[in-house]
Amino acid sequence: MKVNEILDKARAEKRTILTEIEAKEILEEAGINCTRTILAASKEQAVALSEEIGYPVVLKISSVDITHKSDLGGVKVNLNSREAVETAFDDIMSAAKAKHPDANVEGISVQRMATAGLEVIMGMTRDPSFGPVLMFGLGGVFVEVLKDVAFRIVPLEKIDATEMVSQIKGKKLLEGYRGQPRVDVPFLEQMLLNLSAFIEKTDGIAEIDMNPVFAYEDGAVVVDARMILEEN
Ligand code: ADP
Ligand code: MG
């Protein structure tokens, strides 16, 4: 589906929250690399998709009513076989029923399991006076505890993307700290530029949250994404 079709569908359903699947589809259209993610409506479909994508896979609850999927046992990673996928499917469904009985669950997303990388985050929020603003930071405790993030107003110039990535306090981690490989900083900068270009030409998106993005020596991939639309 193209960006406008996804946005129109959500608006027609009077939703402001997109599913992870929809958010990743839009980001892919914006030139931002995401893990391949497909909706399974049944256990059989989840198995078929897992075999098509190739093990290991990740299964996640897909519901517009559930924002923090892992908090309720809605994310199962590193599934290596048909049996593992079947068990994960049942476990996720029963966890969702137990902890969030009113949630409207459309199914379970099956995704390629991304190789571990350095976790970074990227996002967009709208400032009442400056308009859309992009955010970049290191994932996990760096953002949650240390608030080590950088912001720039859209549109970004190349120099803005470069500065954003280089101004965070944990920058050394990007450069390969203690035997870890250095990450592909130009690739991360290009992701921010692509996001900026996309925001500039697309109306109606209030917020984007890519958390985490796995950064590698070569490239990077968005592993989880959330998108919120503006109220009409
Ligand atoms: P939440 O809604 O709780 O933020 P996430 O989709 O971020 O759920 O999944 C939780 C964690 O599981 C992520 O932070 C990441 O470490 C891991 N994870 C999720 N999806 C994948 C994936 N496709 N490949 C590898 N790891 C993943
Ligand atoms: Mg997440």
PDB file of N, CA and C in Angstrom, residues 33 183-184 187-188 191 214-221:
ATOM      1  N   ASN A  33      15.051   1.813   5.840  1.00  0.00           N
ATOM      2  CA  ASN A  33      15.109   0.354   5.887  1.00  0.00           C
ATOM      3  C   ASN A  33      14.488  -0.209   7.179  1.00  0.00           C
ATOM      4  N   VAL A 183      29.906   1.941  13.902  1.00  0.00           N
ATOM      5  CA  VAL A 183      28.685   1.794  13.108  1.00  0.00           C
ATOM      6  C   VAL A 183      28.704   2.725  11.900  1.00  0.00           C
ATOM      7  N   ASP A 184      27.825   2.437  10.976  1.00  0.00           N
ATOM      8  CA  ASP A 184      27.744   3.128   9.694  1.00  0.00           C
ATOM      9  C   ASP A 184      27.062   4.490   9.876  1.00  0.00           C
ATOM     10  N   PHE A 187      25.192   6.150   6.980  1.00  0.00           N
ATOM     11  CA  PHE A 187      23.902   5.514   6.734  1.00  0.00           C
ATOM     12  C   PHE A 187      22.834   6.078   7.682  1.00  0.00           C
ATOM     13  N   LEU A 188      23.203   6.253   8.952  1.00  0.00           N
ATOM     14  CA  LEU A 188      22.265   6.827   9.939  1.00  0.00           C
ATOM     15  C   LEU A 188      21.898   8.255   9.546  1.00  0.00           C
ATOM     16  N   MET A 191      19.414   8.195   6.816  1.00  0.00           N
ATOM     17  CA  MET A 191      18.074   7.852   7.314  1.00  0.00           C
ATOM     18  C   MET A 191      17.379   9.108   7.840  1.00  0.00           C
ATOM     19  N   PHE A 214      18.510  -0.880  14.813  1.00  0.00           N
ATOM     20  CA  PHE A 214      19.785  -1.568  15.012  1.00  0.00           C
ATOM     21  C   PHE A 214      20.788  -1.003  14.011  1.00  0.00           C
ATOM     22  N   ALA A 215      21.903  -0.484  14.528  1.00  0.00           N
ATOM     23  CA  ALA A 215      22.938   0.092  13.663  1.00  0.00           C
ATOM     24  C   ALA A 215      24.094  -0.892  13.549  1.00  0.00           C
ATOM     25  N   TYR A 216      24.591  -1.064  12.328  1.00  0.00           N
ATOM     26  CA  TYR A 216      25.658  -2.029  12.040  1.00  0.00           C
ATOM     27  C   TYR A 216      26.878  -1.332  11.462  1.00  0.00           C
ATOM     28  N   GLU A 217      27.920  -2.124  11.309  1.00  0.00           N
ATOM     29  CA  GLU A 217      29.128  -1.649  10.651  1.00  0.00           C
ATOM     30  C   GLU A 217      28.761  -1.223   9.219  1.00  0.00           C
ATOM     31  N   ASP A 218      27.760  -1.923   8.685  1.00  0.00           N
ATOM     32  CA  ASP A 218      27.324  -1.656   7.328  1.00  0.00           C
ATOM     33  C   ASP A 218      25.792  -1.567   7.334  1.00  0.00           C
ATOM     34  N   GLY A 219      25.257  -0.355   7.324  1.00  0.00           N
ATOM     35  CA  GLY A 219      23.805  -0.172   7.290  1.00  0.00           C
ATOM     36  C   GLY A 219      23.155  -0.165   8.658  1.00  0.00           C
ATOM     37  N   ALA A 220      21.823  -0.149   8.643  1.00  0.00           N
ATOM     38  CA  ALA A 220      21.022  -0.119   9.868  1.00  0.00           C
ATOM     39  C   ALA A 220      19.601  -0.533   9.500  1.00  0.00           C
ATOM     40  N   VAL A 221      18.833  -0.964  10.500  1.00  0.00           N
ATOM     41  CA  VAL A 221      17.460  -1.392  10.210  1.00  0.00           C
ATOM     42  C   VAL A 221      16.535  -1.011  11.366  1.00  0.00           C
TER      43      VAL A 221
END
